[in-house]
Short mmCIF file of C-alpha atoms and ligand atoms in Angstrom, two decimals:
data_model
loop_
_atom_site.label_atom_id
_atom_site.label_comp_id
_atom_site.label_asym_id
_atom_site.label_seq_id
_atom_site.Cartn_x
_atom_site.Cartn_y
_atom_site.Cartn_z
CA MET S 1 0.81 0.00 -9.54
CA ARG S 2 0.37 3.08 -12.84
CA VAL S 3 3.62 4.24 -14.22
CA SER S 4 3.52 7.83 -12.53
CA GLU S 5 2.80 5.94 -9.10
CA TYR S 6 5.86 3.77 -10.00
CA MET S 7 8.20 6.25 -10.24
CA GLU S 8 7.31 8.49 -7.65
CA GLN S 9 7.61 5.53 -5.62
CA ALA S 10 11.11 5.04 -6.98
CA GLU S 11 12.15 8.73 -6.42
CA LEU S 12 10.95 8.33 -2.49
CA PHE S 13 13.16 4.90 -2.24
CA LYS S 14 15.94 6.44 -3.55
CA GLY S 15 15.64 9.03 0.38
CA VAL S 16 15.46 5.14 2.38
CA VAL S 17 18.71 3.93 -0.09
CA ALA S 18 20.87 7.52 0.86
CA LEU S 19 20.38 6.64 3.47
CA ILE S 20 21.18 3.45 4.29
CA GLU S 21 24.11 4.22 2.62
CA ASP S 22 25.70 6.16 4.77
CA ALA S 23 24.42 4.82 7.81
CA ASN S 24 26.68 2.06 9.19
CA THR S 25 24.59 0.34 12.17
CA ILE S 26 20.90 -0.40 10.46
CA ALA S 27 18.09 -0.96 13.52
CA ILE S 28 15.20 -2.94 11.76
CA CYS S 29 11.68 -2.66 13.16
CA ALA S 30 8.17 -3.84 12.74
CA HIS S 31 5.04 -3.18 14.62
CA THR S 32 3.94 -4.94 18.41
CA SER S 33 2.54 -8.15 18.53
CA PRO S 34 4.50 -9.33 14.84
CA ASP S 35 2.07 -11.49 12.53
CA GLY S 36 3.23 -12.59 9.23
CA ASP S 37 3.53 -9.25 7.22
CA ALA S 38 5.82 -8.35 10.09
CA ILE S 39 7.67 -10.85 10.26
CA GLY S 40 9.14 -11.20 6.71
CA SER S 41 8.81 -8.10 5.62
CA GLY S 42 11.26 -7.23 8.28
CA LEU S 43 13.02 -10.45 7.71
CA ALA S 44 13.34 -9.69 4.06
CA LEU S 45 14.37 -5.80 4.55
CA ALA S 46 17.61 -7.22 6.35
CA GLU S 47 19.00 -9.83 4.06
CA VAL S 48 18.48 -7.46 1.37
CA ILE S 49 20.54 -4.28 3.71
CA ARG S 50 23.00 -6.72 3.63
CA THR S 51 23.00 -8.55 0.37
CA ALA S 52 23.50 -4.50 -1.33
CA TRP S 53 25.67 -2.60 0.61
CA PRO S 54 28.56 -5.80 2.25
CA GLY S 55 29.02 -4.55 5.95
CA LYS S 56 26.67 -2.34 6.80
CA ARG S 57 25.50 -3.56 10.91
CA VAL S 58 22.08 -4.82 9.95
CA THR S 59 19.35 -5.59 12.51
CA ASN S 60 16.00 -6.96 13.54
CA LEU S 61 14.62 -5.91 16.46
CA LEU S 62 11.17 -6.81 18.09
CA ALA S 63 8.98 -4.25 19.32
CA ASP S 64 7.58 -6.52 22.37
CA LYS S 65 9.11 -8.84 25.02
CA ASP S 66 7.85 -11.93 23.32
CA PRO S 67 9.66 -14.21 20.73
CA VAL S 68 8.70 -14.96 17.32
CA PRO S 69 6.00 -16.55 17.31
CA ARG S 70 5.78 -19.97 16.30
CA ILE S 71 4.43 -20.32 12.82
CA TYR S 72 7.20 -17.64 11.44
CA ARG S 73 10.02 -19.40 13.28
CA PHE S 74 10.89 -21.34 10.18
CA LEU S 75 11.23 -18.14 8.38
CA PRO S 76 15.02 -17.69 7.13
CA GLY S 77 16.59 -16.05 10.00
CA SER S 78 14.39 -15.72 12.29
CA ASP S 79 15.88 -16.93 14.68
CA THR S 80 18.15 -14.10 14.79
CA PHE S 81 16.02 -11.61 15.80
CA VAL S 82 16.78 -9.18 18.68
CA HIS S 83 14.82 -8.23 21.20
CA ALA S 84 14.27 -3.54 21.59
CA VAL S 85 14.58 -4.03 25.22
CA ASP S 86 18.40 -5.90 24.40
CA TYR S 87 19.67 -3.54 22.04
CA ASP S 88 21.48 -0.95 23.56
CA VAL S 89 22.56 0.59 20.22
CA THR S 90 21.54 4.30 19.23
CA PRO S 91 21.40 3.03 15.69
CA ASP S 92 22.82 5.69 12.55
CA LEU S 93 19.61 4.71 11.00
CA PHE S 94 15.84 2.63 12.15
CA ILE S 95 13.87 1.24 9.65
CA CYS S 96 10.51 0.54 10.84
CA VAL S 97 8.20 -2.27 8.28
CA ASP S 98 5.01 -2.24 8.73
CA LEU S 99 4.45 -0.22 10.67
CA SER S 100 4.06 3.55 10.70
CA GLN S 101 2.90 4.67 14.47
CA MET S 102 5.92 5.35 16.85
CA SER S 103 3.29 3.50 19.60
CA ARG S 104 3.07 0.68 17.64
CA LEU S 105 6.91 -0.16 18.36
CA ALA S 106 6.36 -0.77 21.91
CA ASP S 107 9.38 -1.27 23.58
CA ALA S 108 12.07 -0.05 20.33
CA GLU S 109 10.30 3.50 20.23
CA LYS S 110 13.28 4.78 22.65
CA ILE S 111 15.23 2.77 20.43
CA CYS S 112 13.36 5.26 16.98
CA ALA S 113 13.87 8.73 19.76
CA ARG S 114 17.41 8.30 19.93
CA ALA S 115 18.30 7.10 16.01
CA HIS S 116 19.95 9.44 14.17
CA HIS S 117 18.02 8.55 11.29
CA VAL S 118 14.33 6.33 10.69
CA ALA S 119 12.56 5.38 7.04
CA VAL S 120 9.76 3.57 7.32
CA LEU S 121 8.50 1.22 4.60
CA ASP S 122 4.59 0.78 5.09
CA HIS S 123 1.12 -0.32 3.72
CA HIS S 124 -1.33 1.30 7.55
CA PRO S 125 -3.08 4.28 6.85
CA SER S 126 -0.68 6.43 8.66
CA GLY S 127 -0.08 9.13 11.93
CA GLU S 128 1.67 12.84 12.40
CA ARG S 129 5.40 12.05 10.20
CA PHE S 130 7.75 11.02 12.72
CA TRP S 131 9.97 9.81 9.56
CA GLU S 132 12.59 11.19 6.84
CA ALA S 133 12.47 9.25 4.28
CA GLY S 134 9.65 6.10 3.12
CA VAL S 135 6.96 4.96 1.09
CA VAL S 136 3.56 4.22 2.81
CA ARG S 137 1.23 3.23 0.48
CA PRO S 138 -2.32 2.16 1.74
CA ASP S 139 -3.42 0.12 -0.61
CA ALA S 140 0.43 -1.97 -1.77
CA ALA S 141 -2.29 -5.35 -0.22
CA ALA S 142 0.97 -5.46 2.13
CA THR S 143 4.21 -4.03 3.47
CA GLY S 144 5.87 -6.97 1.40
CA VAL S 145 5.17 -5.73 -1.68
CA ILE S 146 7.09 -2.39 -0.93
CA ILE S 147 9.53 -4.08 0.20
CA SER S 148 10.02 -6.56 -3.07
CA GLU S 149 9.17 -3.14 -5.28
CA PHE S 150 12.51 -2.08 -2.49
CA CYS S 151 14.87 -5.13 -3.89
CA LEU S 152 14.47 -4.56 -7.38
CA HIS S 153 15.08 -0.63 -7.03
CA SER S 154 18.07 -1.03 -4.57
CA SER S 155 19.81 -5.15 -4.84
CA ARG S 156 17.95 -6.64 -8.17
CA VAL S 157 18.97 -9.52 -5.81
CA LEU S 158 16.12 -11.49 -4.47
CA THR S 159 17.71 -14.48 -3.54
CA PRO S 160 15.47 -18.18 -2.10
CA THR S 161 15.04 -16.35 1.24
CA ILE S 162 14.20 -12.70 0.50
CA ALA S 163 11.97 -14.62 -1.33
CA GLN S 164 10.52 -16.93 1.00
CA ASN S 165 10.23 -13.67 4.32
CA LEU S 166 8.44 -11.51 1.39
CA LEU S 167 6.10 -14.99 0.39
CA CYS S 168 4.39 -15.19 3.41
CA ALA S 169 4.46 -11.39 4.17
CA ILE S 170 2.12 -11.25 1.12
CA VAL S 171 -0.03 -14.90 1.29
CA THR S 172 -0.23 -13.85 5.36
CA ASP S 173 -2.01 -9.82 5.21
CA THR S 174 -3.27 -11.21 1.81
CA GLY S 175 -5.78 -14.16 3.79
CA ARG S 176 -4.31 -16.75 1.65
CA PHE S 177 -5.72 -14.28 -1.70
CA GLN S 178 -8.54 -14.43 -0.03
CA TYR S 179 -9.41 -10.49 1.51
CA GLN S 180 -9.83 -7.68 -0.92
CA ASN S 181 -6.52 -6.09 -0.80
CA ALA S 182 -5.02 -9.70 -2.97
CA ASP S 183 -4.86 -7.28 -6.13
CA SER S 184 -3.05 -7.88 -9.43
CA GLU S 185 0.02 -6.40 -7.87
CA ALA S 186 0.02 -8.71 -5.23
CA PHE S 187 -0.45 -11.93 -7.34
CA GLU S 188 1.82 -10.54 -9.62
CA THR S 189 4.97 -9.57 -6.63
CA ALA S 190 3.93 -13.37 -4.98
CA SER S 191 4.51 -15.00 -8.65
CA MET S 192 8.37 -13.47 -8.96
CA LEU S 193 9.00 -13.91 -5.39
CA VAL S 194 7.75 -18.07 -5.88
CA GLU S 195 10.19 -17.91 -9.33
CA ALA S 196 12.82 -17.09 -7.97
CA GLY S 197 12.66 -19.92 -5.06
CA ALA S 198 9.92 -19.28 -2.13
CA SER S 199 7.29 -22.31 -1.28
CA PRO S 200 3.63 -21.23 -1.30
CA ALA S 201 3.17 -24.98 -0.15
CA GLU S 202 5.96 -24.30 3.15
CA VAL S 203 4.44 -21.11 4.13
CA ALA S 204 0.94 -23.49 4.33
CA LEU S 205 2.26 -26.09 5.86
CA ASN S 206 3.64 -24.04 8.84
CA VAL S 207 0.63 -20.17 9.08
CA TYR S 208 -2.25 -22.86 8.35
CA GLN S 209 -1.76 -26.83 8.60
CA SER S 210 0.44 -26.18 11.95
CA ASP S 211 -2.20 -25.24 15.08
CA ARG S 212 -1.53 -27.10 17.81
CA LEU S 213 -4.60 -29.54 19.26
CA ALA S 214 -5.05 -27.61 22.41
CA TYR S 215 -4.94 -24.06 19.95
CA VAL S 216 -8.16 -26.38 17.76
CA HIS S 217 -9.90 -27.41 20.84
CA LEU S 218 -10.06 -23.28 21.58
CA ALA S 219 -10.64 -22.97 18.00
CA ALA S 220 -14.00 -25.04 18.83
CA ARG S 221 -15.30 -23.61 21.76
CA VAL S 222 -14.62 -19.82 19.83
CA LEU S 223 -16.55 -21.54 16.82
CA ALA S 224 -19.66 -23.10 19.04
CA ARG S 225 -19.53 -19.75 20.42
CA ILE S 226 -20.28 -17.50 17.56
CA GLN S 227 -22.83 -15.17 17.39
CA THR S 228 -24.47 -12.35 15.06
CA PHE S 229 -26.28 -9.31 15.41
CA ALA S 230 -27.40 -6.80 12.99
CA GLU S 231 -30.04 -9.26 11.15
CA GLY S 232 -27.52 -11.49 10.76
CA ARG S 233 -23.84 -9.41 9.89
CA ILE S 234 -21.99 -8.87 12.15
CA ALA S 235 -20.67 -12.14 13.43
CA TYR S 236 -19.43 -12.07 16.97
CA SER S 237 -16.92 -14.19 19.36
CA PHE S 238 -15.20 -14.20 22.05
CA ALA S 239 -11.89 -15.60 24.72
CA THR S 240 -11.80 -15.70 27.57
CA ALA S 241 -9.04 -15.13 29.83
CA GLU S 242 -9.98 -18.56 31.23
CA ASP S 243 -10.89 -20.17 28.31
CA ILE S 244 -6.75 -18.76 26.98
CA ALA S 245 -5.98 -20.95 30.14
CA ASN S 246 -7.13 -23.18 29.99
CA ALA S 247 -6.30 -24.32 27.26
CA GLY S 248 -2.58 -23.60 27.59
CA VAL S 249 -2.15 -21.54 23.94
CA THR S 250 -0.23 -18.09 23.35
CA LEU S 251 -2.12 -15.35 22.39
CA ASP S 252 -0.44 -15.53 18.98
CA GLU S 253 -1.93 -18.57 18.20
CA LEU S 254 -4.52 -16.83 18.46
CA ASP S 255 -4.09 -14.79 15.45
CA GLY S 256 -6.36 -16.79 13.70
CA LEU S 257 -9.88 -16.60 15.39
CA ILE S 258 -10.64 -13.81 13.58
CA ASP S 259 -10.62 -14.89 10.62
CA LEU S 260 -13.47 -18.46 11.78
CA VAL S 261 -15.34 -15.73 12.76
CA ARG S 262 -16.06 -13.77 9.59
CA CYS S 263 -16.42 -17.28 7.49
CA ILE S 264 -21.06 -16.32 8.67
CA GLU S 265 -22.57 -16.28 5.01
CA GLY S 266 -24.25 -12.72 4.73
CA THR S 267 -21.68 -11.57 7.88
CA GLN S 268 -20.63 -8.87 6.42
CA VAL S 269 -18.45 -7.52 9.57
CA ALA S 270 -16.69 -9.43 11.94
CA LEU S 271 -15.43 -8.81 15.93
CA PHE S 272 -13.26 -11.55 18.06
CA LEU S 273 -12.71 -9.41 21.19
CA LYS S 274 -10.13 -12.08 23.06
CA GLU S 275 -8.88 -11.42 27.06
CA VAL S 276 -5.49 -10.16 27.23
CA ASP S 277 -2.60 -9.40 30.72
CA GLY S 278 -3.44 -6.90 32.24
CA GLY S 279 -7.47 -6.78 32.43
CA LYS S 280 -6.34 -5.80 29.33
CA VAL S 281 -9.05 -6.50 26.17
CA ARG S 282 -6.76 -6.76 22.19
CA GLY S 283 -9.66 -6.75 19.66
CA ASN S 284 -9.30 -7.86 16.06
CA LEU S 285 -12.81 -6.10 13.29
CA ARG S 286 -12.74 -7.35 9.73
CA SER S 287 -14.64 -6.07 7.23
CA LYS S 288 -16.01 -8.21 4.21
CA CYS S 289 -17.51 -5.17 2.21
CA ASP S 290 -17.11 -1.71 1.16
CA LEU S 291 -16.78 -0.74 5.17
CA ASP S 292 -14.89 1.02 6.86
CA VAL S 293 -14.25 -0.94 10.27
CA SER S 294 -10.83 1.25 10.57
CA GLY S 295 -12.26 4.95 12.37
CA ILE S 296 -14.56 1.97 15.72
CA ALA S 297 -10.99 0.50 16.00
CA ARG S 298 -9.05 4.45 16.01
CA GLU S 299 -12.26 5.07 18.15
CA MET S 300 -10.94 2.36 20.78
CA GLY S 301 -7.28 3.54 20.72
CA GLY S 302 -6.42 1.17 18.22
CA GLY S 303 -6.22 2.13 13.88
CA GLY S 304 -5.03 -0.44 11.30
CA HIS S 305 -6.90 -0.62 7.77
CA ARG S 306 -10.53 -0.06 5.98
CA ALA S 307 -10.91 -4.13 6.01
CA ALA S 308 -8.54 -5.19 9.19
CA ALA S 309 -8.64 -3.31 12.20
CA GLY S 310 -7.64 -4.22 15.90
CA PHE S 311 -7.68 -2.13 19.01
CA THR S 312 -6.95 -2.69 22.59
CA ALA S 313 -8.75 -1.79 25.25
CA SER S 314 -9.60 -1.95 28.96
CA GLY S 315 -11.90 -4.07 30.40
CA THR S 316 -13.62 -7.53 30.11
CA VAL S 317 -14.85 -8.93 26.97
CA ASP S 318 -18.56 -7.87 28.12
CA GLU S 319 -18.28 -4.89 28.93
CA VAL S 320 -15.93 -4.04 24.94
CA ARG S 321 -18.11 -5.69 23.30
CA ALA S 322 -21.04 -3.72 25.39
CA ILE S 323 -19.27 -0.55 23.51
CA VAL S 324 -17.71 -2.22 20.08
CA LEU S 325 -21.40 -4.01 19.09
CA PRO S 326 -23.41 -0.26 18.96
CA LYS S 327 -20.67 1.08 16.41
CA LEU S 328 -20.40 -2.38 14.88
CA CYS S 329 -24.47 -1.36 14.32
CA ALA S 330 -24.36 1.99 14.24
CA LEU S 331 -22.95 1.50 10.53
CA PHE S 332 -25.41 -0.27 8.91
CA ASP S 333 -27.81 2.54 8.03
CA ASP S 334 -31.29 1.78 9.10
CA SER S 335 -29.28 -0.02 11.64
CA ALA S 336 -30.32 -3.99 11.80
CA ALA S 337 -30.38 -3.79 15.06
CA PRO S 338 -32.59 -1.34 17.70
CA SER S 339 -29.39 -1.14 20.56
CA SER S 340 -33.01 -1.51 23.24
CA ALA S 341 -32.54 -5.20 21.17
CA LEU S 342 -28.98 -5.82 20.26
CA THR S 343 -29.10 -4.91 25.16
CA ALA S 344 -31.03 -7.61 25.37
CA ASP S 345 -29.38 -9.83 22.50
CA VAL S 346 -26.27 -9.99 23.50
CA ARG S 347 -26.65 -9.97 27.62
CA GLY S 348 -24.78 -12.71 29.10
CA ALA S 349 -23.62 -13.97 26.11
CA SER S 350 -20.29 -13.94 26.49
CA ARG S 351 -20.36 -17.28 29.27
P1 5GP J 401 -4.82 -7.32 14.10
O1 5GP J 401 -6.59 -8.10 14.62
O2 5GP J 401 -4.97 -8.27 12.55
O3 5GP J 401 -4.22 -7.23 15.70
O4 5GP J 401 -4.67 -6.65 13.11
C1 5GP J 401 -5.62 -5.46 11.49
C2 5GP J 401 -4.30 -4.61 11.51
O5 5GP J 401 -4.81 -3.13 12.04
C3 5GP J 401 -3.14 -4.66 11.04
O6 5GP J 401 -2.90 -4.54 10.23
C4 5GP J 401 -2.18 -4.21 12.25
O7 5GP J 401 -1.40 -3.86 12.31
C5 5GP J 401 -3.29 -3.15 12.45
N1 5GP J 401 -4.03 -2.45 13.96
C6 5GP J 401 -4.53 -3.78 15.23
N2 5GP J 401 -4.08 -3.29 15.52
C7 5GP J 401 -3.92 -2.17 16.09
C8 5GP J 401 -3.51 -0.92 16.93
O8 5GP J 401 -3.68 -1.35 17.52
N3 5GP J 401 -3.64 0.34 16.63
C9 5GP J 401 -2.86 0.27 15.40
N4 5GP J 401 -2.56 1.38 14.39
N5 5GP J 401 -3.05 -0.81 14.04
C10 5GP J 401 -2.83 -1.81 15.02
MN1 MN J 402 1.16 -5.49 6.97
#
């Protein structure tokens, strides 16, 4: 970050600090289907506030009814989350972390709407502003980077537990420092967190080396099905509702499958589709190059970053793939896959 940007961020942090100082009850919530950045950033921010402003009633909320994803249960404080549907308080302050789009709050949207004040700390390209104070920096690799800087700005106390939550946030959102967002700020912040007591090995052990066998067997099927389109520039795979039910895996366990799809040499964009409850399909889109896949995610009713975006659409994987693949092909100027060839190519591909 340039010095001027750092100063600008410090000013914005002051606005968040002012809201925290005025509040007694504070609810912190991240996006629906929380990932490592959502869980880790929320927990870290709660501890930062409790440390710097003792006496505030701070609650970490989960936007959905699901429990904390299994691989994040090692994080300090992960057993303190409250489901938004069970939280009947009207908080003085509601802080959104890792999201800046009201609709992604799911069950917590109502709490945000009735809260007296709202702040946001996020790194997603944002929609319409609904908060009074906050930092939204799409150039930040993870919300965990912003919360780390907020911690230095406010409490200046970086406990080993705050550090561990923030390191997990940054490691997961940068794909273990492999994605295009893994910049010097992410590395510098991670270094500071390790210095403060965070354990990269513990994060890796829990997040990347603790798969259930049932998941690995399903992953093998997903791997075997990977297909490429547009002369190898698009990689695609999927999991049907039947696959998921037969394997006995939970949906959050499938979050890593898109990383298998993107591994193929020469692939520039990757798509993974999975059938979730209620006749819906959840899509993960990734770009390994400069191409921006967030526009396609938005067209599908979702959103996200240029290189990592997602959406949920109605239909089966076959139906959703038939809509999304042509959009991906259109990203390539010389569209190596004419629509007729594409249709022939993918027919019957999924079952
Ligand atoms: P994933 O594919 O891992 O679910 O999400 C990739 C990125 O896109 C994450 O930053 C996530 O927050 C964002 N994202 C995923 N689904 C949606 C969605 O439905 N709406 C919006 N606005 N962002 C999404
Ligand atoms: Mn994030």
